[in-house]
Every structure is written in structure tokens, then in C-alpha cells.
PDB file of C-alpha atoms in Angstrom:
ATOM      1  CA  MET O   1      83.826 -48.668 417.523  1.00 87.00           C
ATOM      2  CA  SER O   2      85.473 -51.597 419.362  1.00 92.00           C
ATOM      3  CA  GLU O   3      84.326 -52.683 422.818  1.00 94.00           C
ATOM      4  CA  GLU O   4      87.554 -51.442 424.221  1.00 95.00           C
ATOM      5  CA  ASN O   5      87.069 -47.965 422.678  1.00 94.00           C
ATOM      6  CA  GLN O   6      83.559 -47.879 424.049  1.00 96.00           C
ATOM      7  CA  ARG O   7      84.853 -48.683 427.571  1.00 97.00           C
ATOM      8  CA  GLU O   8      87.591 -45.931 427.319  1.00 97.00           C
ATOM      9  CA  ILE O   9      85.057 -43.361 426.150  1.00 97.00           C
ATOM     10  CA  LYS O  10      82.556 -44.304 428.838  1.00 97.00           C
ATOM     11  CA  THR O  11      85.384 -43.681 431.430  1.00 97.00           C
ATOM     12  CA  ILE O  12      86.050 -40.255 429.889  1.00 98.00           C
ATOM     13  CA  PHE O  13      82.326 -39.461 429.827  1.00 98.00           C
ATOM     14  CA  GLU O  14      82.229 -39.879 433.598  1.00 98.00           C
ATOM     15  CA  GLN O  15      83.533 -36.297 433.542  1.00 97.00           C
ATOM     16  CA  LEU O  16      80.392 -35.088 431.854  1.00 98.00           C
ATOM     17  CA  ASP O  17      78.489 -32.493 433.898  1.00 97.00           C
ATOM     18  CA  HIS O  18      75.530 -30.816 432.149  1.00 98.00           C
ATOM     19  CA  ASP O  19      73.581 -32.383 429.321  1.00 98.00           C
ATOM     20  CA  VAL O  20      75.007 -31.843 425.960  1.00 98.00           C
ATOM     21  CA  HIS O  21      72.772 -31.260 422.912  1.00 98.00           C
ATOM     22  CA  LEU O  22      74.199 -32.393 419.561  1.00 98.00           C
ATOM     23  CA  GLU O  23      72.338 -30.867 416.582  1.00 96.00           C
ATOM     24  CA  PHE O  24      73.371 -32.865 413.526  1.00 96.00           C
ATOM     25  CA  PHE O  25      72.671 -31.712 410.026  1.00 96.00           C
ATOM     26  CA  THR O  26      72.802 -34.370 407.365  1.00 95.00           C
ATOM     27  CA  GLU O  27      71.366 -35.438 404.031  1.00 91.00           C
ATOM     28  CA  ARG O  28      68.033 -37.297 403.817  1.00 86.00           C
ATOM     29  CA  GLU O  29      68.796 -41.046 403.628  1.00 81.00           C
ATOM     30  CA  SER O  30      67.977 -42.428 400.226  1.00 77.00           C
ATOM     31  CA  PRO O  31      68.475 -45.763 398.546  1.00 78.00           C
ATOM     32  CA  ILE O  32      69.245 -43.926 395.360  1.00 75.00           C
ATOM     33  CA  ILE O  33      72.707 -42.616 394.538  1.00 72.00           C
ATOM     34  CA  ILE O  34      72.473 -39.106 393.026  1.00 69.00           C
ATOM     35  CA  PRO O  35      75.714 -38.220 391.210  1.00 69.00           C
ATOM     36  CA  GLY O  36      77.179 -34.981 392.543  1.00 63.00           C
ATOM     37  CA  GLY O  37      74.290 -34.679 395.004  1.00 65.00           C
ATOM     38  CA  ASN O  38      75.431 -37.014 397.707  1.00 75.00           C
ATOM     39  CA  CYS O  39      77.286 -36.299 400.913  1.00 89.00           C
ATOM     40  CA  PRO O  40      79.791 -39.104 401.011  1.00 90.00           C
ATOM     41  CA  THR O  41      80.546 -38.870 404.792  1.00 94.00           C
ATOM     42  CA  CYS O  42      77.072 -38.011 406.119  1.00 94.00           C
ATOM     43  CA  LYS O  43      75.955 -41.586 406.781  1.00 93.00           C
ATOM     44  CA  ASP O  44      79.269 -42.533 408.568  1.00 95.00           C
ATOM     45  CA  THR O  45      79.113 -39.377 410.654  1.00 97.00           C
ATOM     46  CA  ARG O  46      75.541 -40.041 411.656  1.00 97.00           C
ATOM     47  CA  LEU O  47      76.337 -43.676 412.666  1.00 96.00           C
ATOM     48  CA  LEU O  48      79.408 -42.486 414.624  1.00 97.00           C
ATOM     49  CA  LEU O  49      77.404 -39.876 416.537  1.00 98.00           C
ATOM     50  CA  GLN O  50      74.638 -42.454 417.300  1.00 98.00           C
ATOM     51  CA  GLU O  51      77.289 -44.739 418.763  1.00 97.00           C
ATOM     52  CA  VAL O  52      78.842 -41.882 420.831  1.00 98.00           C
ATOM     53  CA  VAL O  53      75.655 -40.656 422.337  1.00 98.00           C
ATOM     54  CA  ALA O  54      74.671 -44.222 423.313  1.00 98.00           C
ATOM     55  CA  LEU O  55      77.640 -44.205 425.730  1.00 98.00           C
ATOM     56  CA  SER O  56      76.097 -41.575 428.073  1.00 98.00           C
ATOM     57  CA  ASP O  57      72.584 -40.511 428.980  1.00 97.00           C
ATOM     58  CA  LYS O  58      73.799 -36.989 429.243  1.00 98.00           C
ATOM     59  CA  LEU O  59      74.316 -36.755 425.463  1.00 98.00           C
ATOM     60  CA  HIS O  60      71.295 -36.036 423.294  1.00 98.00           C
ATOM     61  CA  LEU O  61      71.427 -36.235 419.460  1.00 98.00           C
ATOM     62  CA  ASP O  62      68.897 -34.387 417.222  1.00 96.00           C
ATOM     63  CA  VAL O  63      69.215 -35.332 413.572  1.00 95.00           C
ATOM     64  CA  HIS O  64      68.054 -32.810 411.036  1.00 94.00           C
ATOM     65  CA  GLU O  65      67.775 -34.134 407.432  1.00 92.00           C
ATOM     66  CA  VAL O  66      68.522 -31.217 405.177  1.00 89.00           C
ATOM     67  CA  THR O  67      66.089 -30.563 402.349  1.00 78.00           C
ATOM     68  CA  THR O  68      67.134 -29.566 398.883  1.00 72.00           C
ATOM     69  CA  THR O  69      66.668 -25.875 399.821  1.00 73.00           C
ATOM     70  CA  GLY O  70      68.450 -26.355 403.119  1.00 80.00           C
ATOM     71  CA  GLU O  71      66.335 -23.661 404.665  1.00 83.00           C
ATOM     72  CA  ALA O  72      66.182 -24.873 408.249  1.00 81.00           C
ATOM     73  CA  ALA O  73      69.994 -25.560 408.158  1.00 87.00           C
ATOM     74  CA  ARG O  74      70.730 -22.139 406.769  1.00 87.00           C
ATOM     75  CA  GLN O  75      68.680 -20.495 409.547  1.00 87.00           C
ATOM     76  CA  GLN O  76      71.150 -22.072 411.923  1.00 86.00           C
ATOM     77  CA  GLY O  77      74.050 -20.746 409.907  1.00 89.00           C
ATOM     78  CA  ILE O  78      74.874 -24.196 408.409  1.00 93.00           C
ATOM     79  CA  ASP O  79      75.873 -23.929 404.743  1.00 92.00           C
ATOM     80  CA  ARG O  80      77.452 -27.401 404.383  1.00 94.00           C
ATOM     81  CA  ILE O  81      76.971 -30.928 405.715  1.00 95.00           C
ATOM     82  CA  PRO O  82      77.705 -33.048 407.613  1.00 96.00           C
ATOM     83  CA  ALA O  83      77.557 -30.406 410.345  1.00 97.00           C
ATOM     84  CA  LEU O  84      77.298 -30.714 414.130  1.00 98.00           C
ATOM     85  CA  ILE O  85      76.516 -27.995 416.714  1.00 97.00           C
ATOM     86  CA  MET O  86      77.307 -28.781 420.311  1.00 97.00           C
ATOM     87  CA  SER O  87      75.666 -26.854 423.155  1.00 96.00           C
ATOM     88  CA  ALA O  88      75.075 -27.145 426.895  1.00 97.00           C
ATOM     89  CA  GLU O  89      74.072 -25.012 429.787  1.00 96.00           C
ATOM     90  CA  GLY O  90      76.657 -22.256 430.455  1.00 95.00           C
ATOM     91  CA  VAL O  91      78.102 -22.374 426.965  1.00 95.00           C
ATOM     92  CA  GLN O  92      78.027 -18.851 425.536  1.00 94.00           C
ATOM     93  CA  GLY O  93      79.172 -19.051 421.936  1.00 95.00           C
ATOM     94  CA  LYS O  94      78.756 -21.656 419.234  1.00 95.00           C
ATOM     95  CA  ILE O  95      80.863 -24.724 418.680  1.00 96.00           C
ATOM     96  CA  ARG O  96      80.607 -26.562 415.419  1.00 97.00           C
ATOM     97  CA  TYR O  97      82.214 -29.475 413.606  1.00 97.00           C
ATOM     98  CA  PHE O  98      82.070 -29.904 409.802  1.00 97.00           C
ATOM     99  CA  GLY O  99      82.865 -33.291 408.367  1.00 97.00           C
ATOM    100  CA  LEU O 100      83.472 -36.754 409.668  1.00 97.00           C
ATOM    101  CA  PRO O 101      85.613 -36.727 412.879  1.00 96.00           C
ATOM    102  CA  SER O 102      87.939 -39.699 412.226  1.00 92.00           C
ATOM    103  CA  GLY O 103      91.306 -40.646 413.539  1.00 90.00           C
ATOM    104  CA  TYR O 104      92.831 -38.113 415.910  1.00 90.00           C
ATOM    105  CA  GLU O 105      89.909 -35.729 415.365  1.00 93.00           C
ATOM    106  CA  PHE O 106      87.592 -38.344 416.949  1.00 95.00           C
ATOM    107  CA  SER O 107      89.440 -37.879 420.242  1.00 94.00           C
ATOM    108  CA  VAL O 108      89.144 -34.089 419.693  1.00 93.00           C
ATOM    109  CA  LEU O 109      85.380 -34.466 419.477  1.00 96.00           C
ATOM    110  CA  ILE O 110      85.198 -36.557 422.628  1.00 97.00           C
ATOM    111  CA  GLY O 111      87.274 -33.964 424.443  1.00 95.00           C
ATOM    112  CA  SER O 112      85.120 -31.179 423.108  1.00 96.00           C
ATOM    113  CA  LEU O 113      81.963 -32.841 424.334  1.00 97.00           C
ATOM    114  CA  VAL O 114      83.438 -33.048 427.867  1.00 97.00           C
ATOM    115  CA  ASP O 115      84.559 -29.350 427.731  1.00 96.00           C
ATOM    116  CA  VAL O 116      81.163 -28.266 426.472  1.00 97.00           C
ATOM    117  CA  SER O 117      79.348 -30.260 429.197  1.00 97.00           C
ATOM    118  CA  ARG O 118      81.453 -28.741 431.886  1.00 96.00           C
ATOM    119  CA  ALA O 119      81.251 -25.262 430.182  1.00 95.00           C
ATOM    120  CA  ASP O 120      84.974 -25.163 431.037  1.00 87.00           C
ATOM    121  CA  ALA O 121      87.161 -23.296 428.598  1.00 87.00           C
ATOM    122  CA  ASP O 122      90.207 -23.420 430.872  1.00 89.00           C
ATOM    123  CA  LEU O 123      91.566 -20.181 429.543  1.00 94.00           C
ATOM    124  CA  ALA O 124      94.266 -17.911 430.915  1.00 96.00           C
ATOM    125  CA  ASP O 125      93.113 -14.621 432.671  1.00 96.00           C
ATOM    126  CA  GLU O 126      94.670 -12.638 429.918  1.00 96.00           C
ATOM    127  CA  THR O 127      92.598 -14.508 427.220  1.00 96.00           C
ATOM    128  CA  ASN O 128      89.399 -13.980 429.295  1.00 95.00           C
ATOM    129  CA  GLU O 129      90.245 -10.265 429.442  1.00 95.00           C
ATOM    130  CA  VAL O 130      90.586 -10.085 425.587  1.00 95.00           C
ATOM    131  CA  LEU O 131      87.282 -12.010 425.211  1.00 95.00           C
ATOM    132  CA  SER O 132      85.438  -9.779 427.682  1.00 93.00           C
ATOM    133  CA  LYS O 133      86.182  -6.709 425.475  1.00 93.00           C
ATOM    134  CA  LEU O 134      84.668  -8.244 422.337  1.00 94.00           C
ATOM    135  CA  ASP O 135      81.584  -6.453 421.131  1.00 91.00           C
ATOM    136  CA  LYS O 136      81.206  -8.048 417.746  1.00 91.00           C
ATOM    137  CA  GLY O 137      81.298 -11.523 416.273  1.00 94.00           C
ATOM    138  CA  VAL O 138      84.505 -13.514 415.897  1.00 97.00           C
ATOM    139  CA  HIS O 139      84.600 -16.429 413.596  1.00 97.00           C
ATOM    140  CA  ILE O 140      87.389 -18.970 414.267  1.00 97.00           C
ATOM    141  CA  GLN O 141      87.801 -21.769 411.718  1.00 97.00           C
ATOM    142  CA  VAL O 142      90.293 -24.499 412.351  1.00 97.00           C
ATOM    143  CA  PHE O 143      91.092 -26.715 409.355  1.00 97.00           C
ATOM    144  CA  VAL O 144      92.155 -30.179 410.061  1.00 96.00           C
ATOM    145  CA  THR O 145      92.673 -33.490 408.154  1.00 91.00           C
ATOM    146  CA  PRO O 146      91.896 -37.020 409.276  1.00 78.00           C
ATOM    147  CA  THR O 147      95.073 -38.710 410.496  1.00 71.00           C
TER     148      THR O 147
ATOM    149  CA  MET Q   1      86.883 -19.452 423.604  1.00 93.00           C
ATOM    150  CA  ALA Q   2      83.444 -20.149 422.111  1.00 92.00           C
ATOM    151  CA  ILE Q   3      82.551 -21.758 425.476  1.00 93.00           C
ATOM    152  CA  ALA Q   4      83.406 -18.550 427.340  1.00 92.00           C
ATOM    153  CA  ASN Q   5      82.042 -15.864 424.996  1.00 94.00           C
ATOM    154  CA  LEU Q   6      78.731 -15.438 423.140  1.00 94.00           C
ATOM    155  CA  HIS Q   7      80.384 -13.510 420.292  1.00 96.00           C
ATOM    156  CA  VAL Q   8      82.607 -16.418 419.304  1.00 97.00           C
ATOM    157  CA  VAL Q   9      81.768 -19.086 416.754  1.00 97.00           C
ATOM    158  CA  ALA Q  10      84.408 -21.805 416.670  1.00 97.00           C
ATOM    159  CA  ASP Q  11      84.368 -24.308 413.760  1.00 97.00           C
ATOM    160  CA  VAL Q  12      86.432 -27.415 413.140  1.00 97.00           C
ATOM    161  CA  VAL Q  13      86.496 -28.240 409.426  1.00 97.00           C
ATOM    162  CA  GLU Q  14      87.654 -31.495 407.921  1.00 96.00           C
ATOM    163  CA  VAL Q  15      89.364 -29.841 405.006  1.00 94.00           C
ATOM    164  CA  SER Q  16      89.606 -32.926 402.739  1.00 93.00           C
ATOM    165  CA  GLU Q  17      85.820 -32.976 402.595  1.00 94.00           C
ATOM    166  CA  PHE Q  18      85.442 -29.308 401.668  1.00 95.00           C
ATOM    167  CA  PRO Q  19      88.023 -28.535 399.119  1.00 93.00           C
ATOM    168  CA  ASP Q  20      86.306 -25.255 398.213  1.00 94.00           C
ATOM    169  CA  LEU Q  21      87.257 -23.915 401.713  1.00 95.00           C
ATOM    170  CA  ALA Q  22      90.747 -25.295 401.346  1.00 93.00           C
ATOM    171  CA  ASN Q  23      91.091 -23.304 398.111  1.00 94.00           C
ATOM    172  CA  ARG Q  24      89.480 -20.174 399.508  1.00 95.00           C
ATOM    173  CA  TYR Q  25      91.941 -19.972 402.440  1.00 95.00           C
ATOM    174  CA  GLY Q  26      94.878 -21.540 400.683  1.00 93.00           C
ATOM    175  CA  VAL Q  27      95.183 -24.322 403.220  1.00 93.00           C
ATOM    176  CA  ARG Q  28      98.586 -26.036 402.869  1.00 88.00           C
ATOM    177  CA  GLY Q  29      99.294 -27.301 406.342  1.00 90.00           C
ATOM    178  CA  VAL Q  30      97.140 -28.399 409.221  1.00 92.00           C
ATOM    179  CA  PRO Q  31      95.911 -27.399 411.639  1.00 95.00           C
ATOM    180  CA  GLN Q  32      95.386 -24.041 409.945  1.00 97.00           C
ATOM    181  CA  THR Q  33      93.383 -21.446 411.747  1.00 97.00           C
ATOM    182  CA  VAL Q  34      91.494 -18.583 410.186  1.00 97.00           C
ATOM    183  CA  ILE Q  35      90.038 -15.814 412.330  1.00 97.00           C
ATOM    184  CA  ASN Q  36      87.461 -13.464 410.756  1.00 96.00           C
ATOM    185  CA  GLU Q  37      88.855 -14.027 407.281  1.00 92.00           C
ATOM    186  CA  SER Q  38      91.657 -11.625 408.170  1.00 92.00           C
ATOM    187  CA  VAL Q  39      94.176 -13.560 410.188  1.00 97.00           C
ATOM    188  CA  GLN Q  40      95.595 -16.945 409.385  1.00 96.00           C
ATOM    189  CA  PHE Q  41      98.261 -19.182 410.863  1.00 96.00           C
ATOM    190  CA  VAL Q  42      99.407 -22.781 410.774  1.00 96.00           C
ATOM    191  CA  GLY Q  43     100.197 -25.054 413.590  1.00 95.00           C
ATOM    192  CA  ASN Q  44      99.073 -25.889 417.132  1.00 93.00           C
ATOM    193  CA  VAL Q  45     100.207 -22.685 418.816  1.00 96.00           C
ATOM    194  CA  PRO Q  46     100.362 -21.880 422.551  1.00 97.00           C
ATOM    195  CA  GLU Q  47      97.367 -20.023 423.958  1.00 97.00           C
ATOM    196  CA  ALA Q  48      99.348 -16.773 424.349  1.00 97.00           C
ATOM    197  CA  VAL Q  49     100.188 -16.756 420.619  1.00 97.00           C
ATOM    198  CA  PHE Q  50      96.574 -17.630 419.713  1.00 97.00           C
ATOM    199  CA  ARG Q  51      95.465 -14.692 421.854  1.00 97.00           C
ATOM    200  CA  GLN Q  52      97.732 -12.317 419.924  1.00 97.00           C
ATOM    201  CA  HIS Q  53      96.305 -13.515 416.624  1.00 97.00           C
ATOM    202  CA  LEU Q  54      92.854 -13.047 418.035  1.00 97.00           C
ATOM    203  CA  GLU Q  55      93.648  -9.505 419.124  1.00 96.00           C
ATOM    204  CA  ARG Q  56      95.093  -8.792 415.636  1.00 96.00           C
ATOM    205  CA  ALA Q  57      91.855 -10.121 413.995  1.00 96.00           C
ATOM    206  CA  VAL Q  58      89.678  -8.057 416.189  1.00 94.00           C
ATOM    207  CA  SER Q  59      91.623  -4.841 415.685  1.00 92.00           C
ATOM    208  CA  ALA Q  60      91.595  -5.425 411.932  1.00 86.00           C
ATOM    209  CA  GLY Q  61      87.809  -5.100 412.170  1.00 71.00           C
TER     210      GLY Q  61
END
């Protein structure tokens, strides 16, 4: 991340309110390349998140290195890596990111951190009404590509 | 929506890294949204349209 990017993101992070907890699930770092067993984007995602959380003392990163059984990750509903769960006071549901947020998706991640921190969904009244009637789980998956 | 409601899990998935999911849901354009395995749509839609898809997914059980 360039110094200019860091400055821009620091300015955006002035909008942060509550502390945000980033639970990051990744592979155990190893000097050995295991064919078919490596997560090609885990290391870059980890480095990127470390750089991001360094830009605000309201962001807290917990790195979980997934074991071969992946038991701790699966308990959290994580079945693939790299995976990130974002949470903060006032956030009701679960917000997760799978993969390396690069290009445009990086700015989506930064925006998401602000929204999560402010617990501000900024939804229309009609949408809140639909949500208030939910009595079972809803799983929304948005598929994106790096641009 | 996941910020506002405890029943909602919202995922963003980099589809190029997880081709198995791209195949499972037949992802051809992005952003593609899948709600509860039952409703799918492509594009960055207005909130009102998203809400209609959500209602359809919920009523589909």
C-alpha cells in the first residue's frame, strides 16, 4: 500500500466508531510448498489486513491458522480460506469475506469496516420491515471478481 | 442487512479463488448474488429490487 493510499484510508477511518474485530482464518505459514495443499492468496490477504489494521487503533486483527482438520474454523462456519469475519458492537448478523480483497473490492472492504464499526446499515424503512419479520436464517452470498 | 439482523449471514466471495462455488451457482457475471440457494440475480441492483429478491427467497423457504 502506498503512503498516499494509507493517508486516504486513515482519513476514511476517522469515521470509525466502535472497535471492529477482524477474525482472519488462514493457512499455517510454512517454508515448504505443498502441491495442491496451499492457499495461494492467504499470505497476501494476511499482509494486507495487517497493513489495514495498523491504520487505526479501533481495528483489531486475530489471525487463526487453520489446522489440517480445520476444526476451529468449521466451528465458526468457515469451510474455506482465506476467510474474514468482521464484527463490532451493535452488529446483529455475520459479515464475512472470502478471498483476497484486491482492486475495487479493497475499497468495498474499507467501506464495510466503517459500516460495521458504525453498526449503520443505512436501509430503507421497507427493508427493515422485511428483515424484522425474519424468523430463520438468510444466507446472502455475493460473488465478485478482482478488477 | 447483516448489520441490522441477527438472522442474516452476508458473504462476499472472490469467485476466481473458489471455482467450485462458481460452478455450483453457475456464476457467469459479477456481481452475482445468491440468497438461500434459491434466488439468484446478476448486477448491482437498487435496494428495492434486492428487497424483492429477499422476500422471494424467504417465502421459498
